[in-house]
Amino acid sequence: MRNELNSFMDYLHNVKQLSHNTEISYQRDLVKFCSYFESKGIGHVTGLKREQILEYLEYMSDEKLSAATISRNIAAIKAWFSYLEETHRITENITKDIKAPKVEKRLPGIITAKEVTKLLGQPSGNGAKEVRDRAMLSLLYATGIRVSELLSLTMDQINLQMNYITVKERHSERVIPFGRDTKALLLHYLERSRAELLNGGQEDALFLNTFGKQMSRQGFWKLLKHYAQKAGIESEITPHTIRHSFAAHLLEKGADIKSVQAMMGHADIATTQLYMELSQS
């Protein structure tokens, strides 16, 4: 079973060229799937029956996993079995008619514009870290990029003359503008703090940790929670909360939905339309 899984993961990486995070999600779900059946003495996909896969889904439900998690697992299993059928590793796709549970549509969580202003004002010192944190938080909210995109930004992806960043994706790139206030904070960081954090080393990443290397997601998450607490924001806040708030606030102020879709990098405009509901409420 593991050989077939490894072959599928190679296919996703080399042929489908999925994002790194999507690959990790597929692998995590399918490794659990394999482990479950291996524990029951089934070591090859050809030994599986449809009823056994349905039992696995019942097992996930008994484990109190959410409908969204179960749906994601079903999508991964069905994609794998479609691949196995297409590559003639199995003669019949036993997952073809398995339906995912209904997932309740939930609006993403946001914070108010007033709370954003409080949050952005928390790194108030003049030390290298505070100057960096002000620039990072401002750029995150000004562009609505994902935290992974923020942390992987390199020096050549920012244009301070024209006030925009270029976010590189697997098959395309997005050009996202930012305002004068964010530009001023970025200039201050680049002129005063980045060299201090770099400490004579070499690193292409725009934002650096105290070791002069690219900051980790965990490191940024801790910073965000620290500043949210200082700002007195009681609601749960994550880097994605800032991204959601960016979109909802733009639409609330009358921004064109297609422009917001382009900046957010949404393939389907229906995803962006969720923020219309938030802005209206």
Coordinates of C-alpha atoms in Angstrom, one line a residue:
M1 CA 0.0 0.0 0.0
R2 CA 2.8 2.4 0.8
N3 CA 4.5 1.9 -2.6
E4 CA 1.2 2.9 -4.3
L5 CA 1.0 5.9 -2.0
N6 CA 4.6 7.0 -2.7
S7 CA 3.9 6.7 -6.5
F8 CA 0.8 8.9 -6.1
M9 CA 2.7 11.5 -4.1
D10 CA 5.3 11.6 -6.8
Y11 CA 2.5 12.1 -9.4
L12 CA 1.0 15.0 -7.3
H13 CA 4.4 16.7 -7.0
N14 CA 5.8 16.2 -10.5
V15 CA 2.8 16.1 -12.8
K16 CA 0.0 17.9 -10.9
Q17 CA 2.5 20.3 -9.3
L18 CA 0.3 21.0 -6.3
S19 CA 1.3 23.5 -3.7
H20 CA 3.6 22.2 -0.9
N21 CA 0.8 22.6 1.7
T22 CA -1.7 20.7 -0.4
E23 CA 0.8 17.9 -0.9
I24 CA 1.4 17.7 2.9
S25 CA -2.3 17.6 3.5
Y26 CA -2.8 14.7 1.0
Q27 CA 0.1 12.7 2.5
R28 CA -1.0 13.2 6.1
D29 CA -4.6 12.0 5.4
L30 CA -3.5 9.1 3.2
V31 CA -0.8 7.9 5.6
K32 CA -3.5 7.7 8.3
F33 CA -5.7 5.8 5.9
C34 CA -2.9 3.3 5.2
S35 CA -2.0 2.9 8.8
Y36 CA -5.6 2.1 9.7
F37 CA -5.9 -0.8 7.3
E38 CA -2.3 -2.1 7.9
S39 CA -3.3 -2.4 11.6
K40 CA -6.1 -4.7 10.3
G41 CA -3.7 -6.8 8.2
I42 CA -4.5 -5.3 4.8
G43 CA -1.3 -4.3 3.2
H44 CA -2.3 -3.7 -0.4
V45 CA -5.0 -1.5 -2.0
T46 CA -6.3 -4.5 -4.1
G47 CA -7.3 -6.1 -0.8
L48 CA -9.7 -3.3 0.0
K49 CA -13.5 -3.4 -0.4
R50 CA -15.9 -0.5 -0.6
E51 CA -17.6 -1.5 2.7
Q52 CA -14.2 -1.3 4.5
I53 CA -13.6 2.2 3.3
L54 CA -17.1 3.1 4.5
E55 CA -16.2 1.6 7.9
Y56 CA -13.1 3.8 7.9
L57 CA -15.3 6.9 7.4
E58 CA -17.5 5.7 10.3
Y59 CA -14.4 5.3 12.4
M60 CA -13.5 9.0 11.7
S61 CA -17.0 10.1 12.6
D62 CA -16.8 8.1 15.9
E63 CA -13.5 9.9 16.6
K64 CA -15.5 13.1 16.5
L65 CA -13.7 14.5 13.5
S66 CA -15.6 17.4 11.8
A67 CA -17.5 17.1 8.6
A68 CA -14.9 19.3 6.9
T69 CA -12.1 17.0 8.0
I70 CA -13.9 13.9 6.8
S71 CA -14.7 15.6 3.5
R72 CA -11.1 16.5 3.0
N73 CA -10.1 12.9 3.7
I74 CA -12.7 11.6 1.3
A75 CA -11.4 13.9 -1.4
A76 CA -7.8 12.6 -0.9
I77 CA -8.9 9.0 -0.9
K78 CA -11.0 9.5 -4.1
A79 CA -8.2 11.3 -5.9
W80 CA -5.8 8.5 -5.0
F81 CA -8.1 5.7 -6.2
S82 CA -8.8 7.6 -9.4
Y83 CA -5.0 7.7 -10.0
L84 CA -4.8 4.0 -9.2
E85 CA -7.5 3.2 -11.7
E86 CA -6.0 5.4 -14.4
T87 CA -2.5 3.7 -13.9
H88 CA -4.1 0.2 -14.0
R89 CA -3.0 -0.6 -10.4
I90 CA -6.6 -1.5 -9.6
T91 CA -9.3 -2.7 -12.0
E92 CA -12.2 -0.9 -10.3
N93 CA -12.5 2.4 -8.5
I94 CA -14.5 1.4 -5.4
T95 CA -14.6 5.0 -4.1
K96 CA -16.4 6.5 -7.2
D97 CA -19.8 6.8 -5.6
I98 CA -18.8 7.6 -2.0
K99 CA -20.3 10.9 -1.0
A100 CA -18.8 13.5 1.3
P101 CA -20.8 14.7 4.3
K102 CA -22.5 18.1 4.0
V103 CA -20.2 20.8 5.3
E104 CA -21.9 23.8 6.8
K105 CA -20.7 27.0 5.2
R106 CA -19.0 29.1 7.8
L107 CA -18.1 32.7 7.3
P108 CA -14.4 33.4 8.0
G109 CA -13.6 35.3 11.2
I110 CA -12.5 38.9 11.0
I111 CA -11.6 41.7 13.3
T112 CA -12.9 45.3 13.0
A113 CA -10.9 48.1 11.4
K114 CA -10.6 49.7 14.8
E115 CA -9.0 46.5 16.2
V116 CA -6.7 46.3 13.2
T117 CA -5.5 49.9 14.0
K118 CA -4.9 48.9 17.7
L119 CA -3.0 45.7 16.6
L120 CA -0.7 47.5 14.1
G121 CA 0.2 50.1 16.8
Q122 CA 1.4 47.5 19.3
P123 CA 5.1 47.2 18.2
S124 CA 5.9 50.7 19.4
G125 CA 9.6 50.5 20.3
N126 CA 12.6 51.4 18.1
G127 CA 14.5 48.2 18.5
A128 CA 15.3 46.1 15.4
K129 CA 12.6 43.5 16.2
E130 CA 9.8 46.1 16.9
V131 CA 10.7 48.0 13.7
R132 CA 10.5 44.7 11.8
D133 CA 7.2 43.7 13.4
R134 CA 5.6 47.0 12.6
A135 CA 6.5 46.5 8.9
M136 CA 5.4 42.9 8.8
L137 CA 2.0 43.5 10.4
S138 CA 1.4 46.5 8.2
L139 CA 2.3 44.7 5.0
L140 CA 0.2 41.6 5.9
Y141 CA -2.9 43.8 6.4
A142 CA -2.1 46.1 3.5
T143 CA -1.9 43.2 0.9
G144 CA -4.0 40.4 2.4
I145 CA -1.3 37.8 1.6
R146 CA -1.0 34.5 3.3
V147 CA 1.4 34.1 6.2
S148 CA 3.5 31.6 4.1
E149 CA 3.7 34.2 1.3
L150 CA 4.7 37.0 3.7
L151 CA 7.5 34.9 5.3
S152 CA 8.8 33.6 1.9
L153 CA 9.0 37.1 0.4
T154 CA 12.5 37.9 -0.9
M155 CA 14.2 41.2 -1.5
D156 CA 13.6 41.1 -5.2
Q157 CA 9.8 40.6 -4.7
I158 CA 9.3 44.1 -3.3
N159 CA 9.2 47.3 -5.4
L160 CA 9.4 50.4 -3.2
Q161 CA 9.4 52.8 -6.1
M162 CA 6.1 51.6 -7.4
N163 CA 4.7 50.4 -4.0
Y164 CA 3.9 46.8 -4.8
I165 CA 5.0 43.2 -4.0
T166 CA 5.1 40.3 -6.4
V167 CA 3.8 37.0 -4.9
K168 CA 5.0 34.0 -6.8
E169 CA 2.8 30.9 -7.2
R170 CA 3.4 27.6 -8.9
H171 CA 2.0 28.6 -12.3
S172 CA 1.5 32.3 -11.9
E173 CA 2.2 35.4 -9.9
R174 CA 0.2 38.2 -8.3
V175 CA 1.1 41.9 -8.1
I176 CA -0.4 43.5 -5.0
P177 CA -0.1 47.2 -4.2
F178 CA 0.4 48.8 -0.8
G179 CA 0.0 52.3 0.5
R180 CA 2.4 55.1 1.7
D181 CA 2.2 54.2 5.4
T182 CA 3.3 50.7 4.7
K183 CA 6.0 51.9 2.4
A184 CA 7.4 54.2 5.1
L185 CA 7.5 51.3 7.6
L186 CA 9.2 49.0 5.1
L187 CA 11.8 51.7 4.3
H188 CA 12.5 52.2 8.0
Y189 CA 12.9 48.5 8.5
L190 CA 15.3 48.1 5.5
E191 CA 17.4 51.2 6.3
R192 CA 17.7 50.6 10.1
S193 CA 16.8 47.1 11.2
R194 CA 17.4 44.4 8.6
A195 CA 21.2 44.8 8.5
E196 CA 21.3 44.5 12.3
L197 CA 19.2 41.3 12.2
L198 CA 21.4 40.0 9.3
N199 CA 24.5 40.6 11.4
G200 CA 26.9 40.2 8.5
G201 CA 25.3 37.1 7.1
Q202 CA 23.6 36.4 3.8
E203 CA 19.8 35.8 3.4
D204 CA 17.4 36.6 0.6
A205 CA 14.3 36.6 2.8
L206 CA 12.8 40.1 3.3
F207 CA 11.9 39.5 7.0
L208 CA 14.5 38.0 9.3
N209 CA 14.5 36.4 12.7
T210 CA 17.1 37.2 15.4
F211 CA 19.4 34.7 13.8
G212 CA 19.4 36.5 10.5
K213 CA 17.4 33.8 8.8
Q214 CA 13.8 33.6 7.4
M215 CA 11.3 33.7 10.1
S216 CA 9.2 30.6 10.8
R217 CA 5.4 30.4 10.8
Q218 CA 5.5 29.4 14.5
G219 CA 7.7 32.5 15.2
F220 CA 5.3 34.8 13.5
W221 CA 2.3 33.2 15.1
K222 CA 3.7 33.8 18.6
L223 CA 4.4 37.5 17.7
L224 CA 0.8 38.0 16.4
K225 CA -0.7 36.4 19.5
H226 CA 1.5 38.6 21.7
Y227 CA 0.5 41.8 20.0
A228 CA -3.2 40.8 19.9
Q229 CA -3.1 40.3 23.6
K230 CA -1.4 43.6 24.1
A231 CA -4.1 45.3 22.0
G232 CA -6.8 43.8 24.1
I233 CA -8.4 41.8 21.2
E234 CA -10.4 39.1 22.9
S235 CA -11.5 37.1 19.8
E236 CA -9.3 34.3 18.4
I237 CA -6.8 35.8 15.9
T238 CA -4.6 34.0 13.4
P239 CA -2.6 35.3 10.4
H240 CA -5.6 34.2 8.3
T241 CA -7.8 36.5 10.4
I242 CA -5.8 39.5 9.1
R243 CA -6.2 38.2 5.5
H244 CA -9.9 37.8 5.9
S245 CA -10.2 41.2 7.5
F246 CA -8.3 42.8 4.6
A247 CA -10.8 41.4 2.0
A248 CA -13.9 42.2 4.1
H249 CA -12.8 45.8 4.8
L250 CA -11.9 46.5 1.2
L251 CA -15.3 45.3 0.0
E252 CA -17.0 47.3 2.8
K253 CA -15.3 50.4 1.4
G254 CA -16.6 49.7 -2.1
A255 CA -13.7 47.9 -3.7
D256 CA -14.4 46.0 -6.9
I257 CA -14.9 42.3 -6.1
K258 CA -12.8 41.1 -9.1
S259 CA -9.9 43.3 -7.9
V260 CA -10.1 41.8 -4.5
Q261 CA -10.3 38.3 -6.0
A262 CA -7.1 39.0 -8.0
M263 CA -5.2 40.3 -4.9
M264 CA -6.3 37.4 -2.8
G265 CA -5.4 34.9 -5.5
H266 CA -8.8 33.1 -5.4
A267 CA -9.3 30.8 -8.4
D268 CA -13.1 30.9 -7.9
I269 CA -14.9 34.3 -7.3
A270 CA -17.4 32.4 -5.1
T271 CA -14.7 32.3 -2.4
T272 CA -14.3 36.1 -2.6
Q273 CA -18.1 36.5 -2.4
L274 CA -18.1 35.1 1.1
Y275 CA -16.4 38.4 2.2
M276 CA -19.3 40.3 0.7
E277 CA -21.6 38.7 3.3
L278 CA -19.1 39.7 6.0
S279 CA -18.8 43.3 4.8
Q280 CA -22.6 43.6 4.7
S281 CA -23.0 42.4 8.2

